[in-house]
Amino acid sequence: MDTFALVVTVGVALFFTYTNGFHDSANAIATSVSTRALTPRAALLMAAVMNLAGAFLGSGVAKTVSSGLIETPHGASGMAILFSGLLGAIVWNLITWYFGLPSSSSHALFGGLVGAALAGGIAVHWTGVLEKIVLPMFISPIVGLGLGYLVMCGLLWAFRRANPHRAKHGFRIAQTVSAAGMALGHGLQDAQKTMGVVVMALAIADVQDDNSIPVWVKISCALMLSLGTYAGGWRIMRTLGRRIIELDPPQGFAAETTAAGVMYTASFLFHAPISTTHVITSAIMGVGATKRVSAVRWGVAKNIVLGWFITMPAAAFSAALTYGVIYLLFA
């Protein structure tokens, strides 16, 4: 039964990674597609390949996720909590995908884990949740917003005497690079989060007693994220690429470059699991505000930000409900 529970939980973790891929593929390519720098299929293929590559660039984020958030008791109870947390995150991902809301898969996962732990009577390390999840949730969008504004101002000044038509053509080509950098950062962040969860499952099942990441875990998570990315998230892509602001190639380049820089810094310097959704959305808002504040559709932005705040509680509730059902069926 323990082996079966482990296999099922790892399978659900990999399916979560798949939903993460198609849910968050828009993060990497929405701006490039909306400015017609890349065709949708070419952009999705590029993002899938770069997600795969990014998953192998480090392990700091995975190790952050695998320890310090919740207690992971060994045996069936610990596996039930992990399973419930993952299922709660998947449910919220599917709901927000259906409505085209670019919420954070990362915070759905963290909220699911916390909700399942509370339902199972397991200790939650609130200091770790605050430092690793909540603070980055607030800081990274602020940084993305400010940097996006500054980067776009710098580009406007640097190319103030350039021919507008030639400049846009050049930035459309440059966007293939910035979009690839964004997709690489997405793989670096989001694949590692699931790696950390799989490591937790292996520890609960007494398969390993440290937080090192087996090669098969890296390969499996990277492949599932890439497959999900290639499946595409057209509903969310429309929201990010056009509904917040009508982007042109220079703005798309500025937003993608800003978001990629924030993700690399968080991953390599702080090993912090941040939301790629939060960063790219806030960068788009910052870039758009340089045109004029009213150019950003703040009503749409408000709904997106509201989605950020309800993601963790909603996923936590879904996970707690799942745990309750499992407890009633198998207790």
Short mmCIF file of N, CA and C in Angstrom, two decimals, residues 21 24-51 175-184 186 226 228-234 237 256:
data_model
loop_
_atom_site.label_atom_id
_atom_site.label_comp_id
_atom_site.label_asym_id
_atom_site.label_seq_id
_atom_site.Cartn_x
_atom_site.Cartn_y
_atom_site.Cartn_z
N GLY A 21 2.41 23.69 -16.65
CA GLY A 21 2.94 24.02 -17.96
C GLY A 21 1.93 24.70 -18.85
N ASP A 24 0.74 28.10 -17.27
CA ASP A 24 1.71 29.19 -17.21
C ASP A 24 2.50 29.40 -18.49
N SER A 25 2.19 28.62 -19.54
CA SER A 25 2.91 28.82 -20.80
C SER A 25 2.74 30.24 -21.30
N ALA A 26 1.58 30.82 -21.00
CA ALA A 26 1.32 32.21 -21.43
C ALA A 26 2.32 33.17 -20.82
N ASN A 27 2.83 32.87 -19.62
CA ASN A 27 3.79 33.76 -18.98
C ASN A 27 4.98 34.04 -19.88
N ALA A 28 5.46 32.99 -20.54
CA ALA A 28 6.69 33.11 -21.31
C ALA A 28 6.46 33.69 -22.70
N ILE A 29 5.30 33.46 -23.29
CA ILE A 29 5.17 33.75 -24.72
C ILE A 29 4.03 34.69 -25.09
N ALA A 30 3.18 35.06 -24.13
CA ALA A 30 2.02 35.89 -24.48
C ALA A 30 2.44 37.20 -25.12
N THR A 31 3.48 37.85 -24.57
CA THR A 31 3.88 39.13 -25.13
C THR A 31 4.45 38.96 -26.54
N SER A 32 5.23 37.90 -26.77
CA SER A 32 5.82 37.68 -28.10
C SER A 32 4.76 37.37 -29.14
N VAL A 33 3.75 36.61 -28.74
CA VAL A 33 2.67 36.28 -29.68
C VAL A 33 1.81 37.51 -29.97
N SER A 34 1.50 38.28 -28.93
CA SER A 34 0.63 39.44 -29.12
C SER A 34 1.28 40.52 -29.98
N THR A 35 2.62 40.62 -29.94
CA THR A 35 3.31 41.60 -30.79
C THR A 35 3.70 41.02 -32.14
N ARG A 36 3.34 39.76 -32.37
CA ARG A 36 3.62 39.04 -33.61
C ARG A 36 5.12 38.85 -33.86
N ALA A 37 5.89 38.83 -32.76
CA ALA A 37 7.30 38.51 -32.89
C ALA A 37 7.47 37.02 -33.21
N LEU A 38 6.56 36.20 -32.70
CA LEU A 38 6.59 34.77 -32.95
C LEU A 38 5.18 34.29 -33.26
N THR A 39 5.08 33.26 -34.08
CA THR A 39 3.78 32.61 -34.28
C THR A 39 3.46 31.80 -33.04
N PRO A 40 2.19 31.55 -32.75
CA PRO A 40 1.85 30.81 -31.53
C PRO A 40 2.54 29.45 -31.42
N ARG A 41 2.53 28.66 -32.48
CA ARG A 41 3.13 27.33 -32.39
C ARG A 41 4.65 27.39 -32.24
N ALA A 42 5.28 28.32 -32.97
CA ALA A 42 6.74 28.47 -32.82
C ALA A 42 7.08 28.92 -31.41
N ALA A 43 6.27 29.82 -30.86
CA ALA A 43 6.51 30.30 -29.50
C ALA A 43 6.34 29.18 -28.48
N LEU A 44 5.30 28.36 -28.65
CA LEU A 44 5.07 27.26 -27.72
C LEU A 44 6.20 26.23 -27.79
N LEU A 45 6.66 25.93 -28.99
CA LEU A 45 7.76 24.97 -29.13
C LEU A 45 9.03 25.51 -28.49
N MET A 46 9.33 26.77 -28.73
CA MET A 46 10.50 27.39 -28.12
C MET A 46 10.39 27.39 -26.60
N ALA A 47 9.22 27.73 -26.08
CA ALA A 47 9.02 27.76 -24.63
C ALA A 47 9.17 26.37 -24.02
N ALA A 48 8.66 25.35 -24.71
CA ALA A 48 8.77 23.98 -24.20
C ALA A 48 10.23 23.55 -24.11
N VAL A 49 11.00 23.86 -25.14
CA VAL A 49 12.43 23.48 -25.14
C VAL A 49 13.18 24.23 -24.05
N MET A 50 12.92 25.53 -23.92
CA MET A 50 13.64 26.32 -22.91
C MET A 50 13.20 25.96 -21.50
N ASN A 51 11.93 25.60 -21.32
CA ASN A 51 11.49 25.10 -20.01
C ASN A 51 12.26 23.85 -19.62
N GLN A 175 12.81 40.13 -29.39
CA GLN A 175 11.85 39.44 -28.52
C GLN A 175 11.99 37.92 -28.56
N THR A 176 12.50 37.38 -29.64
CA THR A 176 12.72 35.93 -29.66
C THR A 176 13.72 35.53 -28.59
N VAL A 177 14.70 36.42 -28.34
CA VAL A 177 15.71 36.16 -27.31
C VAL A 177 15.12 36.38 -25.92
N SER A 178 14.41 37.49 -25.74
CA SER A 178 13.85 37.78 -24.41
C SER A 178 12.78 36.76 -24.02
N ALA A 179 11.99 36.29 -25.00
CA ALA A 179 10.99 35.26 -24.70
C ALA A 179 11.66 33.95 -24.32
N ALA A 180 12.76 33.62 -24.99
CA ALA A 180 13.50 32.41 -24.64
C ALA A 180 14.07 32.52 -23.23
N GLY A 181 14.57 33.72 -22.89
CA GLY A 181 15.08 33.92 -21.53
C GLY A 181 13.99 33.79 -20.48
N MET A 182 12.80 34.29 -20.82
CA MET A 182 11.65 34.18 -19.91
C MET A 182 11.26 32.71 -19.72
N ALA A 183 11.23 31.94 -20.80
CA ALA A 183 10.87 30.53 -20.72
C ALA A 183 11.91 29.74 -19.95
N LEU A 184 13.18 30.09 -20.12
CA LEU A 184 14.25 29.43 -19.36
C LEU A 184 14.07 29.67 -17.87
N HIS A 186 11.25 30.35 -16.39
CA HIS A 186 10.06 29.61 -15.96
C HIS A 186 10.41 28.16 -15.63
N SER A 226 7.38 20.68 -19.85
CA SER A 226 7.53 21.01 -21.27
C SER A 226 6.32 20.55 -22.08
N GLY A 228 3.28 20.13 -20.96
CA GLY A 228 2.17 21.01 -20.62
C GLY A 228 2.29 22.36 -21.28
N THR A 229 3.52 22.86 -21.36
CA THR A 229 3.75 24.14 -22.03
C THR A 229 3.36 24.06 -23.50
N TYR A 230 3.75 22.98 -24.16
CA TYR A 230 3.44 22.86 -25.58
C TYR A 230 1.94 22.71 -25.82
N ALA A 231 1.23 22.15 -24.82
CA ALA A 231 -0.23 22.05 -24.94
C ALA A 231 -0.87 23.44 -25.00
N GLY A 232 -0.22 24.41 -24.38
CA GLY A 232 -0.66 25.80 -24.53
C GLY A 232 -1.74 26.21 -23.57
N GLY A 233 -1.80 27.52 -23.29
CA GLY A 233 -2.83 28.08 -22.42
C GLY A 233 -3.43 29.30 -23.09
N TRP A 234 -4.25 29.06 -24.11
CA TRP A 234 -4.70 30.16 -24.96
C TRP A 234 -5.58 31.16 -24.23
N MET A 237 -3.26 33.37 -22.25
CA MET A 237 -2.42 34.12 -23.17
C MET A 237 -3.13 35.38 -23.65
N GLU A 256 9.53 41.19 -20.89
CA GLU A 256 10.14 39.86 -20.81
C GLU A 256 11.53 39.91 -20.20
#
